[in-house]
Every structure is written in C-alpha cells, then in structure tokens.
C-alpha cells in the first residue's frame, strides 16, 4: 500500500467533491502600524469547492498573500467569517492551529523556504515528524512524495546542490507528504525560469486532477493562471466578480 | 517528535567560526572551573586520606595544630599505660611521642624557599602508620643524622636524593630513603629520628604530639574520649582521621576565590552564548516561520533553540575538560593554614569534578539560550517570514 493510494483515498473521503473547502464571508483585514492603517482585504467573500484549482491574480499589494495567509490560519481576519474545511480555524489555540495546519494544509512559497542544512529527504520528512508514523512509514511517504515530483534520484542532495526548479519541487513534496486536503501556493513559479515553471505547474495540475487536491495559487503570470479552473482577481483588497 | 537534532548540529557546523568562538569562551570558563575544583579535590584528598581510624592523636589542650604542642615525658608515660592501646610483637605499647617543627627549604627549580614540616619519630611511629610505605632506600637509624623524605618532597626540593644531605637544625642530614604515603598530608613531610631532632632543635625530651594506636577502631574512639576527659593530662584526644579532616579548611580560600572567578567568567560566557543564539535566531528567522507553517508549535521552536544552546555549551564543556586533562595529577603546593607549612597535593579531576563542570557548562548554555529561544518562539509567523 503506497502513499499515493492513501492520497487518492483521502481525496474521495471525508470531504466529498461537492464540499466547500474554503468559505469566506465578508472577510476584511486591516493592518495598523502607528498612525497608518492599511486595508489589505476589504469585505472579501469567496467559496472554494473541494477539488478546485483557483488562481488568484492582482497587482502587487492587492492582498493576495494576505488572503492566502487567512486561509492557512497564519493570520486572522479583522472582521468577517472564514470557515476552512468546515472549521472555524480562529477558535483554535496556537497548538491546535499548528496541528491543524500540519494535517490539512500544504504551503508552497515563492522562495521555496527549504532548510539549507537538511537534505531533500529530510526537508520532506519534517512535517511527518509531527505525526505518529513509524520511521519506516515516514521513509515510504517521503520516497513516494519525492518520486511524485520526479526527484527520486535527488533525495540526499542538499538544497544548494539543486536547481531552483528542483528546490521548488522538493518544497511541493514537503507540502503534500502529509496528504493535506488543501494546497496553497504563493507565486510558486515567481522565481523560476519558464521551463522549471512549467514543470511545477504540471505537478500542481497532476495533484489536482489525479489526487483531487484543492489548489489555491497566487500568480502574476497568465500562463500559470491558465492551469487553473477559476481565475479570481483582487484589487486594492477587493475581490472582483468572476470574469471581471 | 521534535525538530531533529541534526538540524541543530548542522547549523552549528554551518556557522563554524561563531560556534567555535563561543564554545572556546565556554571552554575557557569550564577549564578554569575544572582547575579550581581539581585543586580543591586534590587538597581534600590529601587531608581526607591521611590518618587511620585506629590511631589517636594527643595534643595540648586547646591547640589545633600538632606543632603547637609540647608536653613532658611524664605525660607520655601516662599515655603509654592507657587501656586499649595496641602492643607491638615484643609487648611495647604502640605509642609514639613525636616532635614536629617547620624548616625552610629551597625549591629544586630555584623559585624560592618554602616552609616544610619535619617530623621526629621512631620505629614504632612508622609501625602505627601501615599506609606509609618505603619507596626507595631504607628508614633512618636511631641515633643517626639521617632522614627519609616523602616522594613529593623528593621531587620538589633541592638536595633530596638518596645520598645527598640537607642542612637544617644544627647541621647536615643525610637522605637515606624516600617514602610514599599515597597522596596524604604526610606526603609533604621529612622524617628523622626524634632524639636527634630534639637535640638539634633544643627540645630535649620534649614532644609536640603523641600518636597512639588502639587495638581496634571502637577502642580508638574510647581512647580519644578518655584522653579528653582526663583532667590531669590536660590534653585533647582526637582521631587521626578527624584531625586531618579538619585541616581541609586550607582549601577554603581557593574555594571562595575560585567560585567567585568562575562565577564572573560564567556570566561572560552566558552572554557570549546568548549573543550567538540571538544571531542564530535572527539568521534563521525565515526557517523558524517555515517550521511554524509546517505545523511545529512555538514550544518546539523554543526547545529547538534551547537545545542548540545546550549543544554549544556541551561542546565548550568537552573542550574545557580536554584542555585540563594534561594537568590532571600535576602536583602543586599550598600553605596549610594551621601549620603554615607547605602541603603538597595533586590536581585531581574526579568524576565529580567532571560532572560538575558539565553541569556548569549546561547551566551557562541554558541561561544564555533561553532568552533567544523565547524570542524565536514568540515571533509572529508573518514578521519572521519577512526577517
Ligand atoms: N504585516 C503587515 N503589516 C502591515 N502591512 C501589511 C502587512 N502585510 C501586508 N501588508 C500590506 O497589506 C497590503 C497587501 O499585502 P499583500 O502582501 O497581501 O499583497 P500581495 O497582493 O501579496 O502583493 P505582492 O504581489 O507584492 O506579493 C499591502 O499594502 C501591504 O503593504
Ligand atoms: Mg504576495
């Protein structure tokens, strides 16, 4: 029994295809710094269904990262309601939030954010150290995840021994190794050349199509956005209507 | 499971310059502490291993050092007849009236002169101290100007080889042997015939202390009590072990100064560790944020950085202990605060010293690491992600 089939099972499991994974209602976020106030999100409402691939676009400073951070429970809305996987994540305490994120969310950064001193294998294993899996089980899951992103032969390389595209693929493996429902990617191809970018996008597409992962991806690149089913635009913290 | 320890170790290796400098600071502090503790341990050993629970020492009442004594032949006779005193094979009571004085001798290496204890004793005095063995040559003969020196006197003072002679009292004394007392306080003494000594130091018939060997350890306690209680004798009776045990107070000054110096150095090293750990936290701010996003709790982050600081201090401890190993067993001397003569003893790195040194380092690491680790754990993910 491989991690891949487990990933497939989970995709069809508790959260059915029709289920809403993210439900935001009138979410606003105001950053206050000294006398300044920045409205990063302004009354945003959005539903994201399980199995969807959503691209978020918009000019710099329009609140894209802020919205992703709300969904991943990294930051709290100033007002409004946000349910992720039917859970009001802002009722959880620190410890519970961390655990919740470990189980349900895979986060992919523009800058990869791998631990420079750990090998690809060890980086991918990190989130599994918080689970009850045995060492053998962890090894199986890590190997499966790295093979899935085409890096089965680079497991014991350090990040600096990998190309940018390979580093991002390790980061994707790290994001999916716990078999989360939701994959969040903030400009995952922003630092990559077009060839590596396409590789990364193909992987995200495969995770979405073959493994029913819900993907929310921020991008500036129309080519990247073309991989998504739905493209939503943010402007000055406001979410434009679909097709707007 | 927490953040793996290899993450800490490799980060320490990654910034090896800073790691090495900080560990070196801790190592020097640990080395200082080890040195001082080994010194005190050696001194304690010298006194604690001196004496036999079967021996009783009679001193003039109220005097706390042997050489302050001075009592008459009558008194010695009374002591010889006390019940509970062991007898030699030929029926003589094992009682030895001894004369202890201090002389000044030049050091072998020419670094000046030091007070040394000279003990006038007799064959029975040697017999009641079975722990003292002849290492070279022979014992002095009665009625001869002969002396036997302890092993460490032999090593440290001029003219102390067999066949050479030392000048003190009224003339020259020939060295005929070397004795080994196994690191006890006798290791700092020169022994000769008591009658010869009495005439050299114009103390005819006088002794400064009397050693009595009891038939067993229980009788030794009774014997000491009996001497104490006897109004006519006007003497203090103490077990030989208790007498030398009390003299460890010579180590008190070293202990006090040492603790003070080590404490000041420890504060410095803790700050160095703190500084290094703050730098590590700042440098790895984005990694900390990423770990939090992956699901590691604030507590995991706290533990991770405290652990790293502890590893740093353990590295320092290992360094400090290694630095001091070559000095283990090295002999040195200090002045006995009761007799004002030199006590020779060896630096003694006991397991206790090593364990204390490690705990000492770990304490520095913990104190130094706590604030930076706390800072790392407290950071908001978003703030840290930018850092
Ligand atoms: N922690 C913060 N404190 C203060 N202001 C913030 C903070 N985070 C974001 N902002 C502000 O909120 C607004 C939205 O920021 P956000 O990072 O979400 O934009 P973005 O759409 O992701 O931009 P980019 O495309 O440049 O990444 C910006 O004006 C930004 O300056
Ligand atoms: Mg952004």
XYZ file of C-alpha atoms in Angstrom, chain B:
387
model
C 8.666 14.084 17.566
C 10.517 17.358 17.592
C 12.764 19.151 15.159
C 15.662 16.734 14.629
C 18.908 17.349 16.460
C 20.810 17.071 13.170
C 19.173 20.352 12.215
C 20.930 21.997 15.173
C 24.234 20.228 14.707
C 24.465 21.076 11.027
C 23.552 24.687 11.621
C 26.286 24.851 14.226
C 28.683 23.411 11.681
C 27.433 25.799 9.018
C 28.484 28.765 11.145
C 31.562 27.059 12.488
C 33.538 30.229 13.159
C 30.949 31.642 15.501
C 30.263 28.240 17.032
C 33.969 27.691 17.686
C 34.493 31.127 19.217
C 31.537 30.762 21.554
C 32.442 27.205 22.501
C 36.005 28.357 23.176
C 34.745 31.038 25.550
C 32.721 28.438 27.403
C 35.661 26.024 27.286
C 37.967 28.526 28.992
C 35.419 29.110 31.719
C 34.945 25.386 32.171
C 38.730 24.867 32.214
C 39.069 27.455 34.959
C 36.314 25.811 36.965
C 37.814 22.353 36.435
C 41.228 23.611 37.501
C 39.895 25.094 40.714
C 37.674 22.143 41.517
C 40.519 19.696 40.813
C 42.723 21.767 43.104
C 40.229 21.589 45.943
C 39.552 17.907 45.272
C 43.297 17.192 45.398
C 43.657 19.135 48.619
C 40.691 17.367 50.166
C 42.162 14.062 49.136
C 45.495 14.895 50.743
C 43.824 15.501 54.075
C 40.947 13.076 53.844
C 43.198 10.127 53.062
C 45.512 10.980 55.908
C 45.084 9.038 59.056
C 43.934 5.724 60.250
C 40.715 5.249 62.214
C 42.653 3.109 64.673
C 45.047 5.953 65.563
C 44.509 8.636 68.176
C 46.416 11.885 68.349
C 47.006 13.609 71.674
C 47.607 17.365 71.528
C 47.997 20.024 74.153
C 44.552 21.162 75.185
C 43.187 23.938 73.029
C 45.791 23.681 70.296
C 44.552 22.826 66.874
C 47.901 22.013 65.296
C 50.379 19.338 66.154
C 53.416 21.551 66.448
C 51.794 23.878 68.975
C 52.121 21.079 71.488
C 54.983 20.441 73.837
C 54.468 18.203 76.797
C 56.514 16.323 79.270
C 57.902 12.808 79.425
C 55.598 12.037 82.380
C 52.589 12.680 80.268
C 53.910 10.400 77.569
C 54.410 7.686 80.187
C 50.802 8.048 81.359
C 49.575 7.750 77.799
C 51.624 4.579 77.248
C 49.787 2.886 80.077
C 46.247 3.711 78.987
C 43.934 0.759 78.384
C 43.014 -0.036 74.765
C 46.471 0.789 73.396
C 47.773 -1.842 70.977
C 51.065 -3.584 71.664
C 53.915 -4.479 69.341
C 55.049 -8.100 68.936
C 57.547 -7.638 71.759
C 54.940 -6.172 74.087
C 55.745 -2.469 73.745
C 52.742 -0.103 73.706
C 52.264 1.388 70.225
C 52.651 4.976 71.343
C 54.901 7.430 69.569
C 55.848 10.793 71.021
C 56.820 12.978 68.070
C 58.394 16.341 67.526
C 57.046 18.372 64.653
C 58.716 21.567 63.541
C 58.889 23.693 60.469
C 62.027 24.398 58.475
C 62.663 26.473 55.402
C 63.953 24.720 52.297
C 64.869 25.971 48.837
C 62.815 24.617 45.942
C 64.549 22.474 43.358
C 63.608 24.796 40.491
C 65.074 27.816 42.261
C 61.737 29.579 42.679
C 62.321 30.421 46.302
C 62.020 28.915 49.722
C 59.111 27.196 51.359
C 58.126 26.032 54.809
C 58.355 22.275 55.172
C 57.245 20.082 58.055
C 59.917 17.947 59.731
C 58.762 15.091 61.933
C 60.932 13.455 64.533
C 59.588 9.960 65.080
C 60.740 6.456 65.944
C 60.282 2.897 64.637
C 57.002 2.498 66.489
C 55.763 5.710 64.849
C 56.387 4.098 61.477
C 54.714 0.900 62.635
C 51.483 2.655 63.614
C 51.136 4.113 60.120
C 50.857 0.996 57.951
C 49.735 3.043 54.949
C 53.130 4.624 54.654
C 55.477 2.596 52.507
C 59.144 2.922 51.833
C 59.556 3.677 48.123
C 63.345 3.798 47.921
C 66.347 3.292 50.205
C 65.782 2.475 53.878
C 64.347 4.023 57.041
C 66.572 6.214 59.237
C 68.546 4.587 62.007
C 68.054 5.688 65.606
C 70.785 7.942 66.845
C 71.902 8.910 63.326
C 71.537 12.232 61.493
C 69.507 10.518 58.801
C 66.263 11.478 57.180
C 63.663 9.886 54.919
C 61.798 12.262 52.627
C 58.341 11.910 51.149
C 58.011 11.276 47.441
C 56.800 14.750 46.654
C 59.478 16.455 48.748
C 61.903 14.269 46.828
C 60.541 15.646 43.588
C 60.315 19.275 44.584
C 63.235 20.206 46.774
C 66.941 20.536 46.266
C 69.350 18.032 47.807
C 66.622 15.454 48.314
C 68.158 12.473 46.518
C 69.390 9.477 48.458
C 72.988 10.080 49.493
C 72.651 13.859 49.391
C 72.321 15.900 52.545
C 70.068 18.705 53.623
C 71.127 21.392 56.030
C 68.788 22.336 58.855
C 68.809 22.428 62.640
C 72.433 22.198 63.721
C 73.940 20.682 60.611
C 73.641 18.284 57.719
C 71.213 15.398 57.499
C 71.783 12.556 55.064
C 68.871 11.410 52.930
C 68.665 7.618 53.231
C 65.217 6.865 51.845
C 62.030 8.025 50.199
C 58.564 7.148 51.499
C 55.178 7.144 49.809
C 52.084 7.992 51.826
C 49.618 7.644 48.948
C 48.755 11.308 48.487
C 48.063 12.002 52.173
C 49.229 15.051 54.125
C 52.352 13.124 55.234
C 53.425 13.476 51.629
C 54.731 16.916 52.487
C 56.997 15.823 55.330
C 60.562 14.891 56.157
C 61.048 12.228 58.827
C 64.019 11.557 61.070
C 64.932 10.162 64.468
C 63.070 12.002 67.226
C 66.033 12.091 69.652
C 68.335 13.638 67.044
C 65.689 16.198 66.215
C 65.144 17.089 69.870
C 68.797 17.908 70.305
C 69.017 19.820 67.017
C 66.048 21.975 67.914
C 66.950 22.329 71.623
C 63.847 20.497 72.733
C 65.471 17.770 74.833
C 62.839 15.310 75.963
C 60.003 17.420 74.599
C 57.444 16.174 72.143
C 54.788 18.168 70.370
C 52.265 15.399 69.912
C 51.719 11.774 70.767
C 50.307 9.155 68.418
C 48.594 6.124 69.947
C 47.389 3.063 68.085
C 44.315 1.450 69.598
C 43.576 -2.264 69.401
C 40.621 -1.541 67.120
C 38.606 1.373 65.770
C 35.998 1.221 68.536
C 38.692 1.361 71.197
C 40.243 4.307 69.358
C 37.061 6.315 69.946
C 37.033 5.366 73.635
C 40.728 6.119 73.950
C 40.330 9.584 72.432
C 37.439 10.280 74.811
C 39.421 9.058 77.773
C 42.333 11.403 76.938
C 39.915 14.277 76.592
C 38.250 13.564 79.903
C 41.381 13.062 81.988
C 41.839 16.282 83.970
C 45.433 15.506 84.966
C 46.600 15.061 81.398
C 45.206 18.358 80.186
C 45.205 17.058 76.607
C 42.884 16.863 73.622
C 42.398 13.385 72.181
C 41.326 13.258 68.567
C 41.150 10.524 65.990
C 43.948 10.927 63.478
C 41.361 10.935 60.654
C 39.363 13.713 62.312
C 42.474 15.823 62.908
C 43.499 15.807 59.242
C 39.915 16.059 58.034
C 39.622 19.361 59.900
C 42.648 20.771 58.130
C 40.937 20.744 54.726
C 39.902 24.263 55.595
C 43.161 25.215 53.886
C 41.134 24.795 50.712
C 38.514 27.319 51.762
C 40.296 30.345 50.314
C 40.848 28.609 46.992
C 37.211 27.545 47.016
C 35.988 31.037 47.708
C 38.210 32.845 45.211
C 37.659 30.081 42.662
C 33.899 30.191 42.934
C 33.981 33.935 42.547
C 36.243 33.899 39.474
C 34.307 31.053 37.852
C 31.054 32.867 38.522
C 32.237 36.063 36.833
C 33.571 34.104 33.862
C 30.311 32.168 33.653
C 28.342 35.392 33.362
C 30.595 36.427 30.480
C 30.232 33.072 28.751
C 26.468 33.067 29.183
C 26.304 36.424 27.461
C 28.511 35.136 24.648
C 26.199 32.161 24.206
C 23.209 34.480 24.301
C 24.719 36.707 21.662
C 25.467 33.767 19.397
C 21.987 32.371 19.826
C 20.352 35.716 19.104
C 22.395 35.839 15.914
C 21.310 32.296 15.055
C 17.649 33.159 15.617
C 17.891 36.308 13.510
C 19.749 34.492 10.766
C 17.193 31.679 10.659
C 14.104 33.783 11.144
C 12.568 32.625 7.864
C 13.321 28.996 8.681
C 11.570 29.427 12.019
C 8.500 30.867 10.281
C 8.534 28.000 7.789
C 8.749 25.426 10.570
C 5.760 27.053 12.249
C 3.799 26.964 8.990
C 4.681 23.279 8.605
C 2.960 22.732 11.940
C 5.703 22.961 14.561
C 4.453 24.651 17.707
C 6.013 27.586 19.490
C 7.141 25.128 22.130
C 9.010 23.033 19.531
C 10.837 26.161 18.389
C 11.696 27.071 21.974
C 13.041 23.583 22.657
C 14.954 23.551 19.397
C 16.932 26.689 20.179
C 17.451 25.921 23.861
C 18.773 22.551 22.744
C 21.132 24.213 20.303
C 22.488 26.419 23.054
C 22.938 23.367 25.265
C 24.807 21.586 22.480
C 27.025 24.632 22.148
C 27.771 24.563 25.857
C 28.432 20.818 25.823
C 30.943 21.413 23.057
C 32.527 24.038 25.308
C 32.481 21.651 28.264
C 34.204 18.947 26.251
C 36.816 21.472 25.124
C 37.412 22.754 28.635
C 37.756 19.283 30.117
C 40.116 18.177 27.331
C 42.234 21.277 27.944
C 42.641 20.309 31.591
C 43.318 16.576 31.176
C 47.089 17.083 30.702
C 47.162 18.817 34.095
C 45.377 16.014 35.903
C 47.677 14.603 38.574
C 50.035 17.546 38.324
C 51.496 18.354 41.709
C 51.364 21.684 43.363
C 51.638 23.068 46.843
C 49.776 25.407 49.127
C 50.226 26.608 52.620
C 48.457 24.691 55.320
C 46.530 27.383 57.218
C 47.006 25.568 60.549
C 50.702 24.730 60.385
C 51.921 27.338 57.887
C 53.946 24.680 56.148
C 53.593 23.650 52.557
C 51.099 20.926 51.727
C 51.834 19.136 48.521
C 48.931 17.723 46.580
C 47.944 16.769 43.058
C 45.231 18.251 40.820
C 42.579 15.631 40.997
C 39.940 15.509 38.244
C 37.474 13.240 39.975
C 34.288 12.091 38.196
C 32.529 14.569 40.478
C 34.682 17.413 39.135
C 33.950 16.420 35.536
C 30.208 16.056 36.132
C 30.062 19.398 37.938
C 31.946 21.027 35.049
C 29.457 19.640 32.535
C 26.505 20.808 34.640
C 28.177 24.185 34.992
C 28.509 24.499 31.204
C 24.965 23.292 30.626
C 23.723 25.932 33.045
C 25.560 28.608 31.077
C 24.085 27.259 27.847
C 20.605 27.166 29.299
C 20.761 30.676 30.709
C 22.317 32.023 27.523
C 19.914 30.183 25.241
C 16.636 30.775 26.978
C 16.023 34.395 26.000
C 16.907 33.980 22.300
C 14.846 30.777 22.111
C 11.962 32.526 23.807
C 12.275 35.338 21.282
C 12.256 32.817 18.420
C 9.161 31.099 19.751
C 7.309 34.343 20.442
C 7.787 35.795 16.947
C 4.712 36.158 14.794
C 4.958 33.931 11.732
C 4.373 36.825 9.345
C 7.021 39.012 10.925
C 9.531 36.172 10.967
C 8.757 35.279 7.360
C 9.905 38.714 6.278
C 13.001 38.688 8.513
